[in-house]
PDB file of C-alpha atoms in Angstrom:
ATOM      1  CA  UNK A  29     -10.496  -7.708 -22.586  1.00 44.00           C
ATOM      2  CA  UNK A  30     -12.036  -7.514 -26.049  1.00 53.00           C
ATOM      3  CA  UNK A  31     -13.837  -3.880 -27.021  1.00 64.00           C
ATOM      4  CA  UNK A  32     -13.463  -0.789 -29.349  1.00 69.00           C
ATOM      5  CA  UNK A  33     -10.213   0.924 -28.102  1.00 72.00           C
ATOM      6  CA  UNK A  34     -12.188   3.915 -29.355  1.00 84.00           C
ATOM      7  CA  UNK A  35     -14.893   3.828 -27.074  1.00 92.00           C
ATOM      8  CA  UNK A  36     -14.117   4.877 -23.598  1.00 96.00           C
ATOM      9  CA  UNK A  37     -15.964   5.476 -19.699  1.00 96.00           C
ATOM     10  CA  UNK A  38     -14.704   7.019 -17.077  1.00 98.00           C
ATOM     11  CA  UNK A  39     -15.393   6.065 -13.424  1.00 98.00           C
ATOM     12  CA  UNK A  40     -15.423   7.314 -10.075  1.00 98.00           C
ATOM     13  CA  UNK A  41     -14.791   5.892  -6.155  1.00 98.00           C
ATOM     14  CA  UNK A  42     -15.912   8.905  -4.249  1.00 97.00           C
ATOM     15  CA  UNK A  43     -14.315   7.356  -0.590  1.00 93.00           C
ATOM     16  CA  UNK A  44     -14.800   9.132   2.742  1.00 88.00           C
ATOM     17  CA  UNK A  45     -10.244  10.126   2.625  1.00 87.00           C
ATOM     18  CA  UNK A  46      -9.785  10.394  -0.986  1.00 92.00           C
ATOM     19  CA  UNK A  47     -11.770  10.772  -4.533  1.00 97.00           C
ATOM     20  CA  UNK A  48     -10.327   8.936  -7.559  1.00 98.00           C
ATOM     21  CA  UNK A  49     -11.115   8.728 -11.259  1.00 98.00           C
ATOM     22  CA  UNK A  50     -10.007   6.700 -13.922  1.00 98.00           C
ATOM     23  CA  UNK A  51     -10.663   7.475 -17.933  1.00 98.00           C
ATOM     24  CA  UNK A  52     -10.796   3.495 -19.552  1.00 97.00           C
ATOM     25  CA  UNK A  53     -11.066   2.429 -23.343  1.00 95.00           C
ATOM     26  CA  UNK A  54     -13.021  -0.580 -24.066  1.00 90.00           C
ATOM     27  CA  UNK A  55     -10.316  -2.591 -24.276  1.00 89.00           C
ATOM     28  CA  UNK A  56      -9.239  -2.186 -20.990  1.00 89.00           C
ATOM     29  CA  UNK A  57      -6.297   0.742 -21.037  1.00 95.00           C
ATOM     30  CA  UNK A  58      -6.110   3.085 -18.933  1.00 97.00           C
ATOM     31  CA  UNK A  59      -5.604   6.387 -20.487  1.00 97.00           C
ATOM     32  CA  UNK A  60      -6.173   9.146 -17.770  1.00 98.00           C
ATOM     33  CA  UNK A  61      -6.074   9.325 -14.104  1.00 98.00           C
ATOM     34  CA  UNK A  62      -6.598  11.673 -10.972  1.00 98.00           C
ATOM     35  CA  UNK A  63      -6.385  11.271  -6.955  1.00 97.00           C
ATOM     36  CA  UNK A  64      -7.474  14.288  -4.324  1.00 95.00           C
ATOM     37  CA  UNK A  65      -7.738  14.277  -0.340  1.00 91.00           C
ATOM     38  CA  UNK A  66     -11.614  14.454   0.124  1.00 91.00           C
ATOM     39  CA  UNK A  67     -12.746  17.645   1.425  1.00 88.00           C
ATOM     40  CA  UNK A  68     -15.708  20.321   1.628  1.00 86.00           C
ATOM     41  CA  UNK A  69     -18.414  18.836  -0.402  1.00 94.00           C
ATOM     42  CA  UNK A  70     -18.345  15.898  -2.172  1.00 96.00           C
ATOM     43  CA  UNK A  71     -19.650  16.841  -5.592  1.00 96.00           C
ATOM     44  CA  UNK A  72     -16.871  19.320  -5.932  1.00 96.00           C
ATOM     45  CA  UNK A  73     -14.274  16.647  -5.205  1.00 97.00           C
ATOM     46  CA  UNK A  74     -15.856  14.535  -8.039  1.00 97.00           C
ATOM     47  CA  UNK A  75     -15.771  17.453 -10.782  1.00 97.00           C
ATOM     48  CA  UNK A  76     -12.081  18.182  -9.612  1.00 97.00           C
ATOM     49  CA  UNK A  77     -10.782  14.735 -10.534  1.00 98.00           C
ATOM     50  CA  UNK A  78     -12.808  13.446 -13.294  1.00 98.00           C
ATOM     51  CA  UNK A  79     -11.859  16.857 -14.434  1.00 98.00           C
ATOM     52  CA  UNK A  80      -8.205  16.259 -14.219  1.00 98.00           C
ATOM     53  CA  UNK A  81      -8.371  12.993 -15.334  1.00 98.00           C
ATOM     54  CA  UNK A  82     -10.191  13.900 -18.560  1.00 98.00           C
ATOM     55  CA  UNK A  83      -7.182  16.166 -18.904  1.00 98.00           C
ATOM     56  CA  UNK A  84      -4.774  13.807 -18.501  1.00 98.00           C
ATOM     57  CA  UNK A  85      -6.509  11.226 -21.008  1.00 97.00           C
ATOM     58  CA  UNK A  86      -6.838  14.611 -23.201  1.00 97.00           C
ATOM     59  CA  UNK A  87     -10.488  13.937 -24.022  1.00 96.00           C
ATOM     60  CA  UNK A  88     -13.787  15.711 -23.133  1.00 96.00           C
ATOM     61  CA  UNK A  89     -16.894  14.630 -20.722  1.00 94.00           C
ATOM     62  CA  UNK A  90     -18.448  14.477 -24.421  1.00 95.00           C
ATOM     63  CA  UNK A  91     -16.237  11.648 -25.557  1.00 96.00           C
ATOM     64  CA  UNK A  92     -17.891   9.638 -22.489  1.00 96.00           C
ATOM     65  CA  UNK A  93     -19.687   6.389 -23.370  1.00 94.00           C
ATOM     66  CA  UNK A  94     -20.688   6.105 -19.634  1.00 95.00           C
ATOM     67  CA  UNK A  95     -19.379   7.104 -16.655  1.00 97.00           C
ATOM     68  CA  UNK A  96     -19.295   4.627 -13.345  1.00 97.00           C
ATOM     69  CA  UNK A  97     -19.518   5.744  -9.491  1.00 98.00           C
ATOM     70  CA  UNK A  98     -18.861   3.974  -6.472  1.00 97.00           C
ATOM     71  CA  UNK A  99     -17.672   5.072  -2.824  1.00 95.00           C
ATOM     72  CA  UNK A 100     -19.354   5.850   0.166  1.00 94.00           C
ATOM     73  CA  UNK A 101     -20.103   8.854  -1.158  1.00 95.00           C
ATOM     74  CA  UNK A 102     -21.118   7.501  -4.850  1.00 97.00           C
ATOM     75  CA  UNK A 103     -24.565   9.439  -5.050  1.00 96.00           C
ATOM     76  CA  UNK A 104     -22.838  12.404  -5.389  1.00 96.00           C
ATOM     77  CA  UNK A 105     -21.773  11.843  -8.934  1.00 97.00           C
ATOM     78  CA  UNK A 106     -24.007  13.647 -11.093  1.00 91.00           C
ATOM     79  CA  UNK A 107     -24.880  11.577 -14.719  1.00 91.00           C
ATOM     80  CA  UNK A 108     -23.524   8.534 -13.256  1.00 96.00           C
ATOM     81  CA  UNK A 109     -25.172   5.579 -15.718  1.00 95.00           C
ATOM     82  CA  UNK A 110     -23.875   2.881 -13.690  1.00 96.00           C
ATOM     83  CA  UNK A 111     -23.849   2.495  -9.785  1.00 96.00           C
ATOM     84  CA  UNK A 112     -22.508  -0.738  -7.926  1.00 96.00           C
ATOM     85  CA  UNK A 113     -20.766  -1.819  -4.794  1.00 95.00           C
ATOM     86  CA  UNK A 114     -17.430  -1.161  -3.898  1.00 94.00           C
ATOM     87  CA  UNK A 115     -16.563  -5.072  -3.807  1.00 94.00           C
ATOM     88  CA  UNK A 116     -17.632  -5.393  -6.867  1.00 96.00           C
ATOM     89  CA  UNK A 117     -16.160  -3.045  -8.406  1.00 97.00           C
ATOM     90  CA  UNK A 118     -12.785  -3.743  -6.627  1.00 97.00           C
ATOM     91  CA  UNK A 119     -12.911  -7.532  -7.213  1.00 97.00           C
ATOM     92  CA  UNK A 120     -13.687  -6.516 -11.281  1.00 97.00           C
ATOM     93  CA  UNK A 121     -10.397  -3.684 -11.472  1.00 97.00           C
ATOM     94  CA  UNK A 122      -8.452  -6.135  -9.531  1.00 97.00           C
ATOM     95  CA  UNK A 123      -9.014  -9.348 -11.834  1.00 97.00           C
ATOM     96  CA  UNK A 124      -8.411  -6.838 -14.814  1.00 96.00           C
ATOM     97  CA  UNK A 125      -4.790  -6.765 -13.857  1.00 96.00           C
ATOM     98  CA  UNK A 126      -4.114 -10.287 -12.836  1.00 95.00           C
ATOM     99  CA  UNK A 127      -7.136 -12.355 -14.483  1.00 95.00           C
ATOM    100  CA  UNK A 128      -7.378 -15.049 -12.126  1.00 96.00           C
ATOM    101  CA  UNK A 129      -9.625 -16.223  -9.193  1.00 96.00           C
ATOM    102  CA  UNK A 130      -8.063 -14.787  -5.835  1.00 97.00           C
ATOM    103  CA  UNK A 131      -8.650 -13.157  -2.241  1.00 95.00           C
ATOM    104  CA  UNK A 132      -8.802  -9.773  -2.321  1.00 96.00           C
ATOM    105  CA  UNK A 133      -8.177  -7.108   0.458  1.00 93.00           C
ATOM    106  CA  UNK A 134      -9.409  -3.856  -0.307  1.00 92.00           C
ATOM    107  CA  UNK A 135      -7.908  -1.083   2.072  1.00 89.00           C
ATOM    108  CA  UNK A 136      -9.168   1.901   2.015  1.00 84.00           C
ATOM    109  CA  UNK A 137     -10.262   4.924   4.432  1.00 78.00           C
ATOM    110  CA  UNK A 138     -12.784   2.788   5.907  1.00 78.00           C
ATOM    111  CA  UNK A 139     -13.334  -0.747   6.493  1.00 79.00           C
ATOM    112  CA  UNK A 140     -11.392  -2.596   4.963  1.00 84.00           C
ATOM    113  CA  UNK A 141     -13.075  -5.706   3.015  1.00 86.00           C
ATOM    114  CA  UNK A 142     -11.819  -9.203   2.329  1.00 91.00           C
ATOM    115  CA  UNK A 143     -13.703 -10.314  -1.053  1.00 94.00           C
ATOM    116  CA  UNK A 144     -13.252 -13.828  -2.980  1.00 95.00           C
ATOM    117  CA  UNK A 145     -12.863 -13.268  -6.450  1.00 96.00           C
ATOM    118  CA  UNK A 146     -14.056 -16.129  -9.180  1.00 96.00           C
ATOM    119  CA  UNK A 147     -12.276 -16.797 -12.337  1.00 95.00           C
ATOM    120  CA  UNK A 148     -14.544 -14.278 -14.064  1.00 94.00           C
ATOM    121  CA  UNK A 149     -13.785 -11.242 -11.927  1.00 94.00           C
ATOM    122  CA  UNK A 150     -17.073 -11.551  -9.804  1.00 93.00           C
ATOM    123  CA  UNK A 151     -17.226 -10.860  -6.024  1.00 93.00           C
ATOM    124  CA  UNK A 152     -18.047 -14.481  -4.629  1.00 91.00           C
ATOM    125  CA  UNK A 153     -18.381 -13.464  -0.886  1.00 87.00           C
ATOM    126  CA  UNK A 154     -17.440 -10.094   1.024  1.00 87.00           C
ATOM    127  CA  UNK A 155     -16.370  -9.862   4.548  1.00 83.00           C
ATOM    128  CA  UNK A 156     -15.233  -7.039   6.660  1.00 79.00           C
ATOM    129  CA  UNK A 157     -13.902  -6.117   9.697  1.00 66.00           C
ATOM    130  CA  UNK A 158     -16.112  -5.269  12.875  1.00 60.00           C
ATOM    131  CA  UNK A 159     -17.446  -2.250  12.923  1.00 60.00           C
ATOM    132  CA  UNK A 160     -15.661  -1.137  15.961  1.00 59.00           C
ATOM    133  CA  UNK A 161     -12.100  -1.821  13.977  1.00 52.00           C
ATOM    134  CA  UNK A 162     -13.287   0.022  11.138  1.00 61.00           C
ATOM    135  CA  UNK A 163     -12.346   3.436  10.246  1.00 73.00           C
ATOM    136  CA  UNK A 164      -8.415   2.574   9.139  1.00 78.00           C
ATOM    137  CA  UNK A 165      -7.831   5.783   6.921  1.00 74.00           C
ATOM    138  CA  UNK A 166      -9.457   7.981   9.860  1.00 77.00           C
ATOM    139  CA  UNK A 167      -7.485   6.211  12.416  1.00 83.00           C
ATOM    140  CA  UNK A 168      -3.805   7.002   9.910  1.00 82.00           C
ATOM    141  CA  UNK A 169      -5.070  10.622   9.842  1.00 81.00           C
ATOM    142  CA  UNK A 170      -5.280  11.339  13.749  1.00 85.00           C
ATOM    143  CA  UNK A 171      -1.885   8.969  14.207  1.00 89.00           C
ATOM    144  CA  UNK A 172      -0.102  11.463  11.431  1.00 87.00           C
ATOM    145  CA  UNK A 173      -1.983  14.591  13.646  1.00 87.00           C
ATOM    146  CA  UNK A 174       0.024  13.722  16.764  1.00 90.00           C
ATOM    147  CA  UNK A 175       2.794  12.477  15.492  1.00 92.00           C
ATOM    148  CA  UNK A 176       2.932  15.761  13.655  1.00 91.00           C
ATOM    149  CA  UNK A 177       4.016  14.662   9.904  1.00 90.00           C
ATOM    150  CA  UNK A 178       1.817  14.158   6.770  1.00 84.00           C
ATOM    151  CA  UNK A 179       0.130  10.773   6.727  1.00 79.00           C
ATOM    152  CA  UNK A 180       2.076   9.423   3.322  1.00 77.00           C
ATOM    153  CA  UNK A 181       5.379  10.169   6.024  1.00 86.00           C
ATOM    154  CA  UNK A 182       3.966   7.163   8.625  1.00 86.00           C
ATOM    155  CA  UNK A 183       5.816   4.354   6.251  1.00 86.00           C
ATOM    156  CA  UNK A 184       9.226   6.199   5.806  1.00 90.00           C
ATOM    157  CA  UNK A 185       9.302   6.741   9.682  1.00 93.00           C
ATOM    158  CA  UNK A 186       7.917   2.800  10.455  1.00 91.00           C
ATOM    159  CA  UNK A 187      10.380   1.844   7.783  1.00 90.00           C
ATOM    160  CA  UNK A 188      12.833   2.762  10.264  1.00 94.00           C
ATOM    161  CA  UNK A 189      12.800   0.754  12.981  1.00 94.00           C
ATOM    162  CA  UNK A 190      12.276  -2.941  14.006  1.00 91.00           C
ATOM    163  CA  UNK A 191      10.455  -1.996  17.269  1.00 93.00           C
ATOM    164  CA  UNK A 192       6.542  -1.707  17.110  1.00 93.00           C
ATOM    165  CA  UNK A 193       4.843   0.016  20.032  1.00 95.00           C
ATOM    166  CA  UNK A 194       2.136  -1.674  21.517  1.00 92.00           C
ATOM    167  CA  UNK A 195      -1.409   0.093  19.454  1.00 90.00           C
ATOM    168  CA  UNK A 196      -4.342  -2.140  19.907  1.00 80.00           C
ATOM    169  CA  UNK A 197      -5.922  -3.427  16.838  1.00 68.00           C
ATOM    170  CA  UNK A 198      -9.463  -4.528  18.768  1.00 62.00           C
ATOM    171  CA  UNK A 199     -11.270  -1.004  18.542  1.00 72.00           C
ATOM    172  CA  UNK A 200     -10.418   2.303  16.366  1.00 72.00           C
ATOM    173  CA  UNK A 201     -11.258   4.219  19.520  1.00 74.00           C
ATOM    174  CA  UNK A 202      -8.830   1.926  21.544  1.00 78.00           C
ATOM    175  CA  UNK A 203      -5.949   2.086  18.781  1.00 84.00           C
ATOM    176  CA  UNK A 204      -6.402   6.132  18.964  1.00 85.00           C
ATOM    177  CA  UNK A 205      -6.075   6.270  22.446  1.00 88.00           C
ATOM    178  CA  UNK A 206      -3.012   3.778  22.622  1.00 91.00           C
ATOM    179  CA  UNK A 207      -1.367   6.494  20.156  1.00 93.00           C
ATOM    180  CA  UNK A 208      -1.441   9.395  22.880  1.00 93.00           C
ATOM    181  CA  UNK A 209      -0.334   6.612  25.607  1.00 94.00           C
ATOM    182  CA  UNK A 210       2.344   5.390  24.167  1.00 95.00           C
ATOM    183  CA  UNK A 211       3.312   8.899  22.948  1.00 94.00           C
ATOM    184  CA  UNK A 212       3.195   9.807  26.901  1.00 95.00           C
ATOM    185  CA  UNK A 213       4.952   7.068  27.297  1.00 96.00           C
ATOM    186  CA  UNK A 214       8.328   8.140  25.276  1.00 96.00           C
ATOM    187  CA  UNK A 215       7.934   5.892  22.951  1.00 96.00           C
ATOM    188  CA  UNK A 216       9.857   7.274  19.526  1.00 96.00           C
ATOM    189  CA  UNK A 217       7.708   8.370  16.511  1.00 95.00           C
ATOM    190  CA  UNK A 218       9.513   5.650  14.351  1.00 95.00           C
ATOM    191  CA  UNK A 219       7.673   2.254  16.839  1.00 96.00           C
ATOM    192  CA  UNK A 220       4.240   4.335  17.164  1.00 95.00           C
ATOM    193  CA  UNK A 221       4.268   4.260  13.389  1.00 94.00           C
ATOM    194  CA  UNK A 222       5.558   0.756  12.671  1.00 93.00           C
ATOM    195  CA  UNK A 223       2.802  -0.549  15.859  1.00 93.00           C
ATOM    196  CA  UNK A 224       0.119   1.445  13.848  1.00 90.00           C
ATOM    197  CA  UNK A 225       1.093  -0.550  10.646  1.00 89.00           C
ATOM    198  CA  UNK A 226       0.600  -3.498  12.557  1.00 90.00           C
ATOM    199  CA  UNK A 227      -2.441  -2.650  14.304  1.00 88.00           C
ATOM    200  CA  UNK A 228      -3.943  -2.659  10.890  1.00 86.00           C
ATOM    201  CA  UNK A 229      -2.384  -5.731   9.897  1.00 88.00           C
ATOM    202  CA  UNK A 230      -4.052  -7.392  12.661  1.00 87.00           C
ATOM    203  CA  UNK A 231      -7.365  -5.926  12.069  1.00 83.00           C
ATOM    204  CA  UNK A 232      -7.268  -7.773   8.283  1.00 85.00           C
ATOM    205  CA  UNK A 233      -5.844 -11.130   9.395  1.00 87.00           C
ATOM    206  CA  UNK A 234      -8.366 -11.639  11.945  1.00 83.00           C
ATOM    207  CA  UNK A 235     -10.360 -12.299   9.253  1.00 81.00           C
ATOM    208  CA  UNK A 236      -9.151 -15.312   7.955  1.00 78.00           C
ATOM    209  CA  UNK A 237      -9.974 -17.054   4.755  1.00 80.00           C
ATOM    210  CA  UNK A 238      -6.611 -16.320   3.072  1.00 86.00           C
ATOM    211  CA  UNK A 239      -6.439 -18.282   0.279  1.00 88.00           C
ATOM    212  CA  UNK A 240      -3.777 -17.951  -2.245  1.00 92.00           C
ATOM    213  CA  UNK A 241      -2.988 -16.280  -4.455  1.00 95.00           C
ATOM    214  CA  UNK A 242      -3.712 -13.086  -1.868  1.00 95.00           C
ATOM    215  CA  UNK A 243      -3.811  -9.321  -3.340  1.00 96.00           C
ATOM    216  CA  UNK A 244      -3.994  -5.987  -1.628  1.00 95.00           C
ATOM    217  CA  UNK A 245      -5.686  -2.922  -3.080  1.00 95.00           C
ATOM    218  CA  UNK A 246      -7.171   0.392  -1.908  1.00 93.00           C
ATOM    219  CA  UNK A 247      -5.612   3.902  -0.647  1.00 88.00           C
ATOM    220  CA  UNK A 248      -3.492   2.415   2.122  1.00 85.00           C
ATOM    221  CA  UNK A 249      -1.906   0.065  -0.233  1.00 85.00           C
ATOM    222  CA  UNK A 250      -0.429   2.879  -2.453  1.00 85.00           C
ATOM    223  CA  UNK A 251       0.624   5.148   0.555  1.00 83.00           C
ATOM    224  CA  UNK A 252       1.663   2.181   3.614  1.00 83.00           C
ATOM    225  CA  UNK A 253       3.386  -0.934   1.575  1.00 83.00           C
ATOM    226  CA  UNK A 254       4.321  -2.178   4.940  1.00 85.00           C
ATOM    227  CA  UNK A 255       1.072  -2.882   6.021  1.00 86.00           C
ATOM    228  CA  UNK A 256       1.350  -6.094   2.544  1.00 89.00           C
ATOM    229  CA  UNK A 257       4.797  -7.116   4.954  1.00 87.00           C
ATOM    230  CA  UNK A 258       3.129  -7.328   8.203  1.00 88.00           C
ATOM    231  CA  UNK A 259      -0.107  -9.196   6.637  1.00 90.00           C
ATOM    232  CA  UNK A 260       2.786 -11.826   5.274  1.00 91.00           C
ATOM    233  CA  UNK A 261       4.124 -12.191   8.551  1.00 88.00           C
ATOM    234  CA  UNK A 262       0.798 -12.733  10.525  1.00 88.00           C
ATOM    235  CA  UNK A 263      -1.087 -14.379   7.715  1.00 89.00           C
ATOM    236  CA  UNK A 264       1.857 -16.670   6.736  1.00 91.00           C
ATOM    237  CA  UNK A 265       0.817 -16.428   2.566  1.00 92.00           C
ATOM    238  CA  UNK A 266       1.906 -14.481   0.182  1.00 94.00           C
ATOM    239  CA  UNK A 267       0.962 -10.659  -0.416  1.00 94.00           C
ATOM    240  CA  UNK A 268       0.787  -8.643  -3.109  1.00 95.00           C
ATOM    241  CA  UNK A 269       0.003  -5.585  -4.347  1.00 95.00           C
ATOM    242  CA  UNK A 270      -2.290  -5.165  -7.304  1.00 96.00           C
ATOM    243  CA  UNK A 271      -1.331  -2.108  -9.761  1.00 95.00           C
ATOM    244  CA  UNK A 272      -1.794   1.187  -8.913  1.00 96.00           C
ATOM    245  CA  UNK A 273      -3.910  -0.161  -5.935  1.00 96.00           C
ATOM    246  CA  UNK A 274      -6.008   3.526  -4.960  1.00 95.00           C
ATOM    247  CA  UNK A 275      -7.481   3.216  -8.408  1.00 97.00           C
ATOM    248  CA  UNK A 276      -8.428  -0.237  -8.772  1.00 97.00           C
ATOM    249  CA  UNK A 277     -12.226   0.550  -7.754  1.00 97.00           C
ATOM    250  CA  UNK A 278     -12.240   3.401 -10.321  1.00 98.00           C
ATOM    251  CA  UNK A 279     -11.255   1.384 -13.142  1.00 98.00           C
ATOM    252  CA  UNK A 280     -13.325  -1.453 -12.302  1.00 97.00           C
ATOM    253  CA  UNK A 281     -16.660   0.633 -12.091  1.00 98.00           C
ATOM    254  CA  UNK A 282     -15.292   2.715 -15.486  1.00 97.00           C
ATOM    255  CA  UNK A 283     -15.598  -0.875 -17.066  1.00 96.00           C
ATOM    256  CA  UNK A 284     -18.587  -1.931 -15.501  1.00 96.00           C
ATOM    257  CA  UNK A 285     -20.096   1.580 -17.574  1.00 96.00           C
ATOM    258  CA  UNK A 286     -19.044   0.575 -20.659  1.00 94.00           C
ATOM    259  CA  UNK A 287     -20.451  -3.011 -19.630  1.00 87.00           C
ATOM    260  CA  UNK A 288     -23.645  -2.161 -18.520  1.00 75.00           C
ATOM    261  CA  UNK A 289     -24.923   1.552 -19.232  1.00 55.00           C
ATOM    262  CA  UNK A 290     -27.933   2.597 -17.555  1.00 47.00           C
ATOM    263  CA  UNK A 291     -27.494   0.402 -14.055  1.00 51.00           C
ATOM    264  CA  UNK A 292     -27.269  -0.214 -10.740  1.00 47.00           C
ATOM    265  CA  UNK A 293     -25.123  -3.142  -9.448  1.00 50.00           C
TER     266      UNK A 293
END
């Protein structure tokens, strides 16, 4: 990606489990980053991370040629010069790293999206999951809750077993309830966590439109990698993961600012 390595934006995916930032030069490196669980207020999540990214890139909000937002909760970053969608900016961080027309699946705290990528980077068509199924990074949180470990512990305890439980991946409501059941049931914490995984998996596939080459980004990509194996088993195509997934709408909105100041995609 062509531009002045000494110009740089920074960009911000303010989503409903976690807020992210990314500091970008125009020519496409990355040279600071910060994640935090969402909490209290949302404007005070934002400062916290593009704070700590800033840090971590060692340069100022001064140094800032724009500065991106995007999230659920994207109106609540103040001086944002460029707004857009979170497919787009997805589909735009994702095609930074791999620079070719694919599917995309971005899975985050909500509903997850499945977005057709063109050879230039541009979201193509967006679909997403009912709204009943929706609500994935809510749904991980209450399955950690009662299975009494921190959510990021769900993989290492589904990575250890072959059995799934039986969660239902038709409602969010329905999957939360099957938790408790199958908890009342006896079933161990090891094949609640590994049916969860799949629960989720099933939610994506029933989708369809999987054409290759497939990639996986978003919060639940970085945190449950064995949610890419059980999309490869149901889907029957290739998975993969694009880099550093949770920040992949960060970095594509923190381009889009030094793209386009002063806009609203």
């Amino acid at each position: 990606m062509p531009g002045d390595a000494s110009v740089i934006g920074a960009g911000v995916d303010v989503g409903t489990e976690c807020v992210k930032a990314v500091i970008a030069s125009a020519d496409g490196r990355v040279l600071g980053r910060a994640v935090a669980p969402t909490r209290g207020y949302f404007q005070a999540c934002v400062y916290e991370v593009l704070t700590a990214a800033l840090e971590d890139a060692q340069k100022t909000e001064a140094d800032l040629a724009g500065l991106g937002a995007t999230g659920f909760a994207m109106n609540c970053v103040p001086k944002a010069t460029v707004t857009a969608t979170e497919a787009a900016c997805h589909a735009l961080g994702a095609f930074h790293h791999v620079r070719q027309r694919m599917t995309l699946v971005n899975i985050g705290g909500r509903d997850p999206h499945l977005i057709h990528v063109d050879v230039e980077g541009r979201r193509v068509e967006a679909r997403t999951v009912r709204r009943c199924a929706a609500g994935v990074g809510s749904f991980l949180m209450f399955t950690a809750r009662h299975l009494d470990v921190t959510p990021t512990r769900l993989q290492e305890l589904a990575a250890a077993t072959e059995q799934a439980a039986t969660i239902s991946s038709y409602c969010s409501v329905f999957s939360a309830t099957a938790v408790l059941e199958r908890l009342r049931e006896g079933a161990t914490r090891e094949e609640i966590a590994l049916g969860c995984i799949h629960s989720i998996s099933e939610r994506i596939v029933e989708l369809g439109c999987f054409e290759s080459p497939v990639y996986v980004c978003g919060g639940v990509t970085e945190y449950f990698p064995g949610v890419l194996r059980a999309m490869e088993t149901l889907s029957g195509v290739p998975v993969k993961a694009i880099p550093e997934p949770i920040y992949t709408g960060a970095l594509g909105v923190a381009l889009m600012a030094l793209r386009q100041p002063q806009q609203v995609a």
